[in-house]
mmCIF file of C-alpha atoms in Angstrom:
data_model
loop_
_atom_site.group_PDB
_atom_site.id
_atom_site.type_symbol
_atom_site.label_atom_id
_atom_site.label_comp_id
_atom_site.label_asym_id
_atom_site.label_seq_id
_atom_site.Cartn_x
_atom_site.Cartn_y
_atom_site.Cartn_z
ATOM 1 C CA MET A 1 14.838 -1.929 -16.571
ATOM 2 C CA LEU A 2 11.595 -3.974 -16.702
ATOM 3 C CA SER A 3 8.709 -2.188 -18.580
ATOM 4 C CA PRO A 4 5.826 -1.385 -16.323
ATOM 5 C CA SER A 5 3.384 -3.736 -18.005
ATOM 6 C CA CYS A 6 5.586 -6.661 -17.105
ATOM 7 C CA CYS A 7 7.033 -5.339 -13.913
ATOM 8 C CA VAL A 8 5.146 -7.583 -11.607
ATOM 9 C CA PRO A 9 4.436 -10.708 -13.858
ATOM 10 C CA CYS A 10 8.154 -11.021 -14.692
ATOM 11 C CA ALA A 11 9.327 -9.882 -11.317
ATOM 12 C CA GLY A 12 12.886 -11.064 -10.340
ATOM 13 C CA SER A 13 13.731 -13.174 -13.533
ATOM 14 C CA GLN A 14 16.806 -15.203 -13.018
ATOM 15 C CA LEU A 15 18.693 -13.052 -15.660
ATOM 16 C CA SER A 16 18.079 -9.747 -14.116
ATOM 17 C CA ALA A 17 17.810 -7.678 -10.992
ATOM 18 C CA PRO A 18 14.438 -7.672 -9.262
ATOM 19 C CA PRO A 19 12.305 -4.541 -9.497
ATOM 20 C CA VAL A 20 12.938 -2.415 -6.413
ATOM 21 C CA TRP A 21 10.752 0.413 -4.600
ATOM 22 C CA MET A 22 9.844 1.105 -1.142
ATOM 23 C CA MET A 23 6.548 1.535 0.809
ATOM 24 C CA ARG A 24 6.249 5.066 1.907
ATOM 25 C CA GLN A 25 8.909 5.917 -0.472
ATOM 26 C CA ALA A 26 7.810 9.545 -1.164
ATOM 27 C CA GLY A 27 7.709 11.559 1.888
ATOM 28 C CA ARG A 28 8.847 12.331 5.406
ATOM 29 C CA TYR A 29 12.599 10.943 5.366
ATOM 30 C CA MET A 30 13.573 13.123 2.470
ATOM 31 C CA LYS A 31 14.917 16.651 3.008
ATOM 32 C CA SER A 32 13.260 17.928 -0.021
ATOM 33 C CA TYR A 33 9.876 16.831 1.374
ATOM 34 C CA GLN A 34 10.634 18.313 4.741
ATOM 35 C CA ASP A 35 11.332 21.540 3.119
ATOM 36 C CA LEU A 36 8.021 21.466 1.067
ATOM 37 C CA CYS A 37 6.262 20.865 4.340
ATOM 38 C CA LYS A 38 7.316 24.162 5.746
ATOM 39 C CA LYS A 39 5.540 25.936 3.021
ATOM 40 C CA HIS A 40 2.657 23.563 2.923
ATOM 41 C CA PRO A 41 1.991 22.351 6.514
ATOM 42 C CA THR A 42 -1.232 20.299 6.040
ATOM 43 C CA PHE A 43 -1.183 16.817 4.735
ATOM 44 C CA ARG A 44 -4.401 17.050 2.954
ATOM 45 C CA GLU A 45 -3.075 19.952 0.882
ATOM 46 C CA ARG A 46 0.079 18.210 0.130
ATOM 47 C CA SER A 47 -1.734 14.945 -0.916
ATOM 48 C CA GLU A 48 -4.860 16.572 -2.574
ATOM 49 C CA LYS A 49 -3.357 19.370 -4.571
ATOM 50 C CA VAL A 50 -2.280 18.021 -7.895
ATOM 51 C CA GLU A 51 0.942 20.022 -8.292
ATOM 52 C CA LEU A 52 2.319 19.212 -4.713
ATOM 53 C CA SER A 53 1.252 15.461 -4.855
ATOM 54 C CA VAL A 54 3.063 14.982 -8.306
ATOM 55 C CA GLU A 55 6.194 16.927 -7.002
ATOM 56 C CA ILE A 56 6.350 14.715 -3.849
ATOM 57 C CA THR A 57 5.717 11.548 -5.730
ATOM 58 C CA LEU A 58 8.626 12.369 -8.053
ATOM 59 C CA GLN A 59 11.118 13.315 -5.412
ATOM 60 C CA PRO A 60 12.346 9.882 -4.828
ATOM 61 C CA TRP A 61 12.349 9.074 -8.608
ATOM 62 C CA HIS A 62 14.651 11.959 -9.318
ATOM 63 C CA ALA A 63 16.861 11.058 -6.430
ATOM 64 C CA PHE A 64 16.911 7.117 -6.662
ATOM 65 C CA LYS A 65 15.187 6.172 -9.934
ATOM 66 C CA PRO A 66 13.323 3.041 -8.498
ATOM 67 C CA ASP A 67 11.475 0.781 -10.617
ATOM 68 C CA GLY A 68 8.104 1.756 -9.019
ATOM 69 C CA VAL A 69 6.951 5.302 -8.281
ATOM 70 C CA VAL A 70 4.309 5.362 -5.623
ATOM 71 C CA LEU A 71 1.481 8.066 -5.788
ATOM 72 C CA PHE A 72 1.836 10.318 -2.819
ATOM 73 C CA SER A 73 -1.849 10.133 -1.207
ATOM 74 C CA ASP A 74 -3.560 8.450 1.615
ATOM 75 C CA ILE A 75 -5.914 5.425 1.992
ATOM 76 C CA LEU A 76 -8.637 7.756 3.488
ATOM 77 C CA THR A 77 -8.617 10.216 0.507
ATOM 78 C CA PRO A 78 -11.987 8.761 -1.126
ATOM 79 C CA LEU A 79 -13.914 8.954 2.248
ATOM 80 C CA PRO A 80 -15.530 12.350 1.510
ATOM 81 C CA GLY A 81 -16.837 10.883 -1.717
ATOM 82 C CA MET A 82 -18.661 8.383 0.138
ATOM 83 C CA ASN A 83 -20.168 11.124 2.432
ATOM 84 C CA ILE A 84 -17.724 10.379 5.116
ATOM 85 C CA PRO A 85 -15.820 13.623 5.982
ATOM 86 C CA PHE A 86 -12.566 13.465 7.569
ATOM 87 C CA ASP A 87 -9.356 15.539 8.397
ATOM 88 C CA MET A 88 -5.912 15.044 9.439
ATOM 89 C CA ASN A 89 -4.974 16.638 12.986
ATOM 90 C CA PRO A 90 -2.478 15.503 12.715
ATOM 91 C CA GLY A 91 -3.453 11.947 12.503
ATOM 92 C CA PRO A 92 -6.796 10.837 10.900
ATOM 93 C CA VAL A 93 -10.084 12.262 12.396
ATOM 94 C CA ILE A 94 -13.647 10.928 11.193
ATOM 95 C CA PHE A 95 -15.868 13.708 12.310
ATOM 96 C CA ASP A 96 -19.026 11.321 12.689
ATOM 97 C CA PRO A 97 -17.944 7.721 13.333
ATOM 98 C CA ILE A 98 -20.402 5.094 12.034
ATOM 99 C CA ARG A 99 -21.766 2.849 14.523
ATOM 100 C CA THR A 100 -25.435 2.375 13.511
ATOM 101 C CA MET A 101 -27.166 0.852 10.495
ATOM 102 C CA GLU A 102 -28.798 4.311 9.975
ATOM 103 C CA GLN A 103 -25.458 5.790 9.670
ATOM 104 C CA VAL A 104 -24.389 3.005 7.132
ATOM 105 C CA ASN A 105 -27.274 3.628 4.995
ATOM 106 C CA LYS A 106 -26.045 7.251 4.380
ATOM 107 C CA VAL A 107 -22.837 6.021 2.878
ATOM 108 C CA THR A 108 -22.918 6.960 -0.692
ATOM 109 C CA CYS A 109 -21.534 5.288 -3.975
ATOM 110 C CA LEU A 110 -18.081 6.702 -4.864
ATOM 111 C CA ASP A 111 -17.829 8.354 -8.056
ATOM 112 C CA PRO A 112 -13.988 8.872 -8.150
ATOM 113 C CA ALA A 113 -13.949 10.991 -11.309
ATOM 114 C CA ALA A 114 -16.265 13.560 -9.460
ATOM 115 C CA SER A 115 -15.063 13.330 -5.975
ATOM 116 C CA VAL A 116 -11.278 12.752 -6.210
ATOM 117 C CA PRO A 117 -10.439 13.981 -9.800
ATOM 118 C CA PHE A 118 -7.166 15.264 -8.255
ATOM 119 C CA VAL A 119 -6.007 11.733 -7.822
ATOM 120 C CA GLY A 120 -6.724 10.819 -11.488
ATOM 121 C CA GLU A 121 -4.883 13.939 -12.651
ATOM 122 C CA ALA A 122 -1.939 13.294 -10.427
ATOM 123 C CA LEU A 123 -1.580 9.699 -11.807
ATOM 124 C CA ARG A 124 -1.772 11.083 -15.358
ATOM 125 C CA ARG A 125 1.052 13.581 -14.735
ATOM 126 C CA VAL A 126 3.158 11.138 -12.908
ATOM 127 C CA LYS A 127 2.629 8.514 -15.748
ATOM 128 C CA ALA A 128 3.647 11.150 -18.257
ATOM 129 C CA ALA A 129 6.782 12.107 -16.347
ATOM 130 C CA VAL A 130 8.047 8.639 -15.907
ATOM 131 C CA GLY A 131 6.919 7.074 -18.980
ATOM 132 C CA ASN A 132 8.012 3.599 -19.652
ATOM 133 C CA GLU A 133 10.983 3.948 -17.107
ATOM 134 C CA ALA A 134 9.075 2.909 -14.136
ATOM 135 C CA ALA A 135 5.780 1.372 -12.961
ATOM 136 C CA VAL A 136 3.444 3.909 -11.462
ATOM 137 C CA LEU A 137 1.707 2.575 -8.401
ATOM 138 C CA GLY A 138 -1.718 3.484 -7.010
ATOM 139 C CA PHE A 139 -3.072 1.991 -3.790
ATOM 140 C CA ILE A 140 -6.159 1.583 -1.609
ATOM 141 C CA GLY A 141 -7.140 0.817 2.028
ATOM 142 C CA ALA A 142 -8.806 -2.673 2.384
ATOM 143 C CA PRO A 143 -12.347 -2.618 3.697
ATOM 144 C CA PHE A 144 -11.619 -3.777 7.144
ATOM 145 C CA THR A 145 -8.861 -1.179 7.682
ATOM 146 C CA MET A 146 -11.100 1.614 6.183
ATOM 147 C CA ALA A 147 -13.811 0.362 8.496
ATOM 148 C CA SER A 148 -11.486 0.462 11.400
ATOM 149 C CA TYR A 149 -10.831 4.272 11.041
ATOM 150 C CA ILE A 150 -14.587 4.949 10.235
ATOM 151 C CA ILE A 151 -15.849 3.163 13.136
ATOM 152 C CA GLU A 152 -13.363 4.129 15.751
ATOM 153 C CA GLY A 153 -13.175 7.676 14.547
ATOM 154 C CA GLY A 154 -9.490 7.597 13.754
ATOM 155 C CA SER A 155 -6.536 5.568 14.784
ATOM 156 C CA SER A 156 -7.100 2.985 17.683
ATOM 157 C CA LYS A 157 -4.900 0.916 20.053
ATOM 158 C CA ASN A 158 -7.589 -1.685 20.920
ATOM 159 C CA PHE A 159 -10.206 -1.482 18.266
ATOM 160 C CA ALA A 160 -12.855 -1.812 20.759
ATOM 161 C CA HIS A 161 -15.630 -0.131 18.633
ATOM 162 C CA ILE A 162 -15.210 -2.249 15.522
ATOM 163 C CA LYS A 163 -14.872 -5.478 17.428
ATOM 164 C CA ARG A 164 -17.884 -4.656 19.512
ATOM 165 C CA MET A 165 -19.861 -4.140 16.230
ATOM 166 C CA ALA A 166 -18.289 -7.349 14.835
ATOM 167 C CA PHE A 167 -19.188 -9.477 17.581
ATOM 168 C CA SER A 168 -22.456 -7.974 18.631
ATOM 169 C CA GLU A 169 -24.014 -6.465 15.539
ATOM 170 C CA PRO A 170 -22.299 -8.059 12.711
ATOM 171 C CA GLU A 171 -24.999 -7.124 10.209
ATOM 172 C CA VAL A 172 -24.185 -3.494 10.595
ATOM 173 C CA LEU A 173 -20.254 -4.005 9.927
ATOM 174 C CA HIS A 174 -21.082 -6.433 6.923
ATOM 175 C CA ALA A 175 -23.289 -3.687 5.464
ATOM 176 C CA LEU A 176 -20.475 -1.050 5.859
ATOM 177 C CA LEU A 177 -17.835 -3.445 4.558
ATOM 178 C CA SER A 178 -19.934 -4.343 1.512
ATOM 179 C CA LYS A 179 -20.276 -0.629 0.584
ATOM 180 C CA LEU A 180 -16.705 -0.007 1.135
ATOM 181 C CA ALA A 181 -15.578 -3.219 -0.960
ATOM 182 C CA ASP A 182 -17.625 -1.880 -4.052
ATOM 183 C CA ASN A 183 -16.576 1.592 -3.797
ATOM 184 C CA LEU A 184 -13.024 0.607 -3.363
ATOM 185 C CA ALA A 185 -13.112 -1.635 -6.509
ATOM 186 C CA ASP A 186 -14.210 1.327 -8.425
ATOM 187 C CA TYR A 187 -11.445 3.454 -7.019
ATOM 188 C CA VAL A 188 -9.048 0.782 -8.091
ATOM 189 C CA ARG A 189 -10.431 0.935 -11.623
ATOM 190 C CA TYR A 190 -10.206 4.638 -11.703
ATOM 191 C CA GLN A 191 -6.564 4.679 -10.509
ATOM 192 C CA ALA A 192 -5.815 2.139 -13.356
ATOM 193 C CA ASP A 193 -7.599 4.094 -15.941
ATOM 194 C CA SER A 194 -5.829 7.137 -14.885
ATOM 195 C CA GLY A 195 -2.373 5.752 -15.165
ATOM 196 C CA ALA A 196 -1.512 3.361 -12.521
ATOM 197 C CA ASP A 197 0.251 0.260 -13.806
ATOM 198 C CA VAL A 198 -0.133 -1.616 -10.417
ATOM 199 C CA VAL A 199 -2.367 -1.304 -7.381
ATOM 200 C CA GLN A 200 -1.415 -2.270 -3.757
ATOM 201 C CA ILE A 201 -4.081 -3.039 -1.088
ATOM 202 C CA PHE A 202 -3.117 -2.158 2.400
ATOM 203 C CA ASP A 203 -4.903 -3.841 5.142
ATOM 204 C CA SER A 204 -3.046 -2.249 7.879
ATOM 205 C CA TRP A 205 -5.215 -3.455 10.795
ATOM 206 C CA ALA A 206 -6.444 -6.810 9.852
ATOM 207 C CA SER A 207 -3.614 -8.521 11.788
ATOM 208 C CA GLU A 208 -5.830 -7.332 14.759
ATOM 209 C CA LEU A 209 -8.319 -10.008 13.970
ATOM 210 C CA GLN A 210 -8.150 -13.552 15.125
ATOM 211 C CA PRO A 211 -7.607 -15.662 12.034
ATOM 212 C CA GLN A 212 -11.168 -17.148 11.900
ATOM 213 C CA ASP A 213 -12.637 -13.626 12.200
ATOM 214 C CA PHE A 214 -10.299 -12.439 9.400
ATOM 215 C CA ASP A 215 -12.104 -15.231 7.246
ATOM 216 C CA VAL A 216 -15.432 -13.349 8.012
ATOM 217 C CA PHE A 217 -14.658 -9.660 8.190
ATOM 218 C CA ALA A 218 -11.532 -9.337 6.038
ATOM 219 C CA GLY A 219 -10.617 -11.795 3.697
ATOM 220 C CA PRO A 220 -13.927 -12.078 1.710
ATOM 221 C CA TYR A 221 -13.965 -8.371 1.189
ATOM 222 C CA ILE A 222 -10.385 -8.264 -0.168
ATOM 223 C CA LYS A 223 -11.290 -10.985 -2.603
ATOM 224 C CA ARG A 224 -14.462 -9.193 -3.465
ATOM 225 C CA ILE A 225 -12.396 -6.226 -4.697
ATOM 226 C CA ILE A 226 -9.829 -8.489 -6.532
ATOM 227 C CA ASP A 227 -12.388 -10.550 -8.273
ATOM 228 C CA SER A 228 -14.352 -7.404 -9.362
ATOM 229 C CA VAL A 229 -11.359 -5.590 -10.803
ATOM 230 C CA ARG A 230 -10.213 -8.789 -12.698
ATOM 231 C CA VAL A 231 -13.517 -8.700 -14.547
ATOM 232 C CA THR A 232 -12.928 -5.350 -16.020
ATOM 233 C CA HIS A 233 -9.012 -5.124 -15.645
ATOM 234 C CA PRO A 234 -7.709 -8.718 -15.860
ATOM 235 C CA LYS A 235 -4.101 -7.475 -16.582
ATOM 236 C CA LEU A 236 -3.831 -5.144 -13.834
ATOM 237 C CA PRO A 237 -1.286 -6.464 -11.153
ATOM 238 C CA ILE A 238 -2.627 -6.252 -7.588
ATOM 239 C CA ILE A 239 -0.318 -6.408 -4.553
ATOM 240 C CA LEU A 240 -1.602 -7.381 -1.079
ATOM 241 C CA TYR A 241 0.078 -6.241 2.085
ATOM 242 C CA ILE A 242 -1.070 -6.821 5.716
ATOM 243 C CA SER A 243 1.007 -5.313 8.343
ATOM 244 C CA GLY A 244 2.050 -7.917 11.022
ATOM 245 C CA GLY A 245 0.290 -10.445 8.763
ATOM 246 C CA GLY A 246 2.654 -13.349 9.397
ATOM 247 C CA GLY A 247 -0.167 -15.420 10.734
ATOM 248 C CA LEU A 248 -2.340 -14.736 7.753
ATOM 249 C CA LEU A 249 -0.119 -15.732 4.802
ATOM 250 C CA GLU A 250 -2.103 -18.625 3.676
ATOM 251 C CA ARG A 251 -5.255 -16.575 4.001
ATOM 252 C CA MET A 252 -3.752 -13.780 1.917
ATOM 253 C CA ALA A 253 -2.991 -16.266 -0.757
ATOM 254 C CA ALA A 254 -6.622 -17.196 -0.677
ATOM 255 C CA CYS A 255 -7.528 -13.784 -1.470
ATOM 256 C CA ASN A 256 -5.672 -14.499 -4.870
ATOM 257 C CA PRO A 257 -3.686 -11.287 -5.510
ATOM 258 C CA ASP A 258 -0.819 -11.378 -7.967
ATOM 259 C CA VAL A 259 1.751 -10.373 -5.385
ATOM 260 C CA ILE A 260 1.878 -10.986 -1.754
ATOM 261 C CA SER A 261 3.919 -8.420 0.320
ATOM 262 C CA ILE A 262 5.571 -10.145 3.314
ATOM 263 C CA ASP A 263 6.577 -7.998 6.226
ATOM 264 C CA GLN A 264 9.880 -8.351 8.074
ATOM 265 C CA THR A 265 8.418 -10.537 10.967
ATOM 266 C CA VAL A 266 8.402 -13.542 8.729
ATOM 267 C CA ASP A 267 11.300 -15.502 7.455
ATOM 268 C CA LEU A 268 11.189 -14.979 3.592
ATOM 269 C CA ALA A 269 11.793 -18.571 2.782
ATOM 270 C CA ASP A 270 9.320 -19.882 5.098
ATOM 271 C CA GLY A 271 6.693 -17.336 3.823
ATOM 272 C CA ILE A 272 7.355 -18.319 0.205
ATOM 273 C CA LYS A 273 6.880 -21.954 1.119
ATOM 274 C CA ARG A 274 3.581 -21.228 3.025
ATOM 275 C CA ILE A 275 1.894 -19.326 0.252
ATOM 276 C CA GLY A 276 2.947 -21.733 -2.502
ATOM 277 C CA PRO A 277 4.452 -21.140 -6.042
ATOM 278 C CA ASP A 278 1.615 -19.265 -7.637
ATOM 279 C CA PHE A 279 2.468 -15.806 -6.373
ATOM 280 C CA ALA A 280 5.175 -13.264 -6.771
ATOM 281 C CA VAL A 281 6.492 -12.024 -3.428
ATOM 282 C CA GLN A 282 7.343 -8.532 -2.311
ATOM 283 C CA GLY A 283 9.587 -7.578 0.495
ATOM 284 C CA ASN A 284 10.775 -8.035 3.205
ATOM 285 C CA ILE A 285 13.582 -6.063 4.595
ATOM 286 C CA ASP A 286 13.424 -4.585 8.066
ATOM 287 C CA PRO A 287 13.149 -0.729 7.605
ATOM 288 C CA GLY A 288 15.570 -0.511 10.401
ATOM 289 C CA VAL A 289 18.331 -2.132 8.319
ATOM 290 C CA LEU A 290 18.511 1.202 6.508
ATOM 291 C CA PHE A 291 20.033 2.836 9.607
ATOM 292 C CA GLY A 292 23.033 0.144 9.439
ATOM 293 C CA SER A 293 26.340 0.315 7.669
ATOM 294 C CA LYS A 294 26.596 0.171 3.825
ATOM 295 C CA ASP A 295 28.020 -3.246 4.161
ATOM 296 C CA PHE A 296 25.042 -4.490 6.373
ATOM 297 C CA ILE A 297 22.668 -3.070 3.906
ATOM 298 C CA GLU A 298 24.189 -4.697 0.942
ATOM 299 C CA ALA A 299 24.411 -8.188 2.714
ATOM 300 C CA ARG A 300 20.827 -8.017 3.787
ATOM 301 C CA VAL A 301 19.709 -6.914 0.270
ATOM 302 C CA MET A 302 21.594 -9.631 -1.313
ATOM 303 C CA ASP A 303 20.590 -12.266 1.156
ATOM 304 C CA THR A 304 16.826 -11.436 0.532
ATOM 305 C CA ILE A 305 17.396 -11.645 -3.288
ATOM 306 C CA ARG A 306 19.216 -14.929 -2.942
ATOM 307 C CA THR A 307 16.495 -16.510 -0.858
ATOM 308 C CA ALA A 308 13.948 -15.668 -3.385
ATOM 309 C CA ARG A 309 16.023 -16.901 -6.225
ATOM 310 C CA SER A 310 16.886 -20.081 -4.552
ATOM 311 C CA LEU A 311 13.131 -21.071 -4.333
ATOM 312 C CA GLY A 312 12.535 -20.029 -7.902
ATOM 313 C CA THR A 313 10.180 -17.101 -6.826
ATOM 314 C CA ARG A 314 9.366 -14.069 -8.667
ATOM 315 C CA HIS A 315 10.504 -11.217 -6.354
ATOM 316 C CA ILE A 316 10.256 -7.416 -5.999
ATOM 317 C CA MET A 317 12.623 -6.041 -3.711
ATOM 318 C CA ASN A 318 10.904 -3.961 -0.945
ATOM 319 C CA LEU A 319 11.032 -3.151 2.768
ATOM 320 C CA GLY A 320 8.771 -5.308 5.226
ATOM 321 C CA HIS A 321 7.046 -1.950 6.275
ATOM 322 C CA GLY A 322 7.209 1.772 5.373
ATOM 323 C CA VAL A 323 10.658 3.463 5.205
ATOM 324 C CA LEU A 324 11.264 5.237 8.708
ATOM 325 C CA PRO A 325 11.367 8.831 9.501
ATOM 326 C CA GLY A 326 15.033 9.836 9.879
ATOM 327 C CA THR A 327 16.395 7.284 7.404
ATOM 328 C CA PRO A 328 19.557 8.589 5.990
ATOM 329 C CA GLU A 329 19.038 9.372 2.285
ATOM 330 C CA GLU A 330 22.494 8.027 1.372
ATOM 331 C CA ALA A 331 21.444 4.672 2.933
ATOM 332 C CA VAL A 332 18.172 4.624 0.720
ATOM 333 C CA ALA A 333 20.441 5.419 -2.132
ATOM 334 C CA HIS A 334 22.789 2.593 -1.394
ATOM 335 C CA TYR A 335 19.676 0.198 -1.058
ATOM 336 C CA PHE A 336 18.450 1.055 -4.444
ATOM 337 C CA GLU A 337 22.057 0.893 -5.963
ATOM 338 C CA VAL A 338 22.653 -2.636 -4.440
ATOM 339 C CA ALA A 339 19.255 -3.948 -5.646
ATOM 340 C CA ARG A 340 19.525 -2.457 -9.158
ATOM 341 C CA THR A 341 22.973 -4.097 -9.599
ATOM 342 C CA ALA A 342 22.325 -7.373 -7.765
ATOM 343 C CA HIS A 343 22.710 -9.635 -10.803
ATOM 344 C CA LEU A 344 26.319 -8.324 -10.997
ATOM 345 C CA ARG A 345 26.904 -9.387 -7.388
ATOM 346 C CA LEU A 346 25.567 -12.807 -7.238
#
């Protein structure tokens, strides 16, 4: 077991198994979570009530003992603290989508301790529960992804509103992205100060951008967050993940995170070669593999570990996307067991 403080910098040393966890590790595939949902049916109650968030966060810890424990929360959680109300019904709904400069001007500075104190308290309790046996992971949404929800009014299939703004009124989008970047950097700091050993940045929708537009509307704001946090928290490891981001790997590297999380659409060896030797990598097993046989799961986990080791790359075992609903818990247990004992299987 690697201590939390060195979990990312020393990921996947040649003498040990790599650290292992899963995106969306806490939640929907676990029966214990499903049972809890029957008593507490709203997502915001489960993620914003400290006792429930901590209980859900620790469910996979008690079941599987991963090396990373991911806070049960949501990327949109800090929005009300920026004067952007939202709810889940069942997906995200922004009550007043932002589409003018006048609306952007009403977005306020985030004071996490005042607006989301439950996040800090949940992190402190999770940290107390796992001690030095696992790293505690916090996370944020990247500015472009957050802006996508804020401007579209929720989830979107074609991102027409944000692209219309980007390509016809870019000054409005830049003003919003700038505010979001500064607020989210403060949110990262708050999570770190509350007990997060590592923070992951999710840019779920950046792959909807053409690469040259990523260079304008996404990459600079990710880098702004990372650079800002490094001034105050230089030892905090930061992971960057872009769903469907295979075409953006070199641009992800230019944002200079500590770890680049590679999704399952990319050949891991190719991805490592493209980003260069300066980064640890996370990933990148297809979540669907966990519907396979135990032998198949073991073969894929070991192939992934061997690939990273053959290139001398620091590696965190993870999926290429979040664990899927309906995934058998015994398959998840086998995934963790194989990864944890990988050094004995090589």
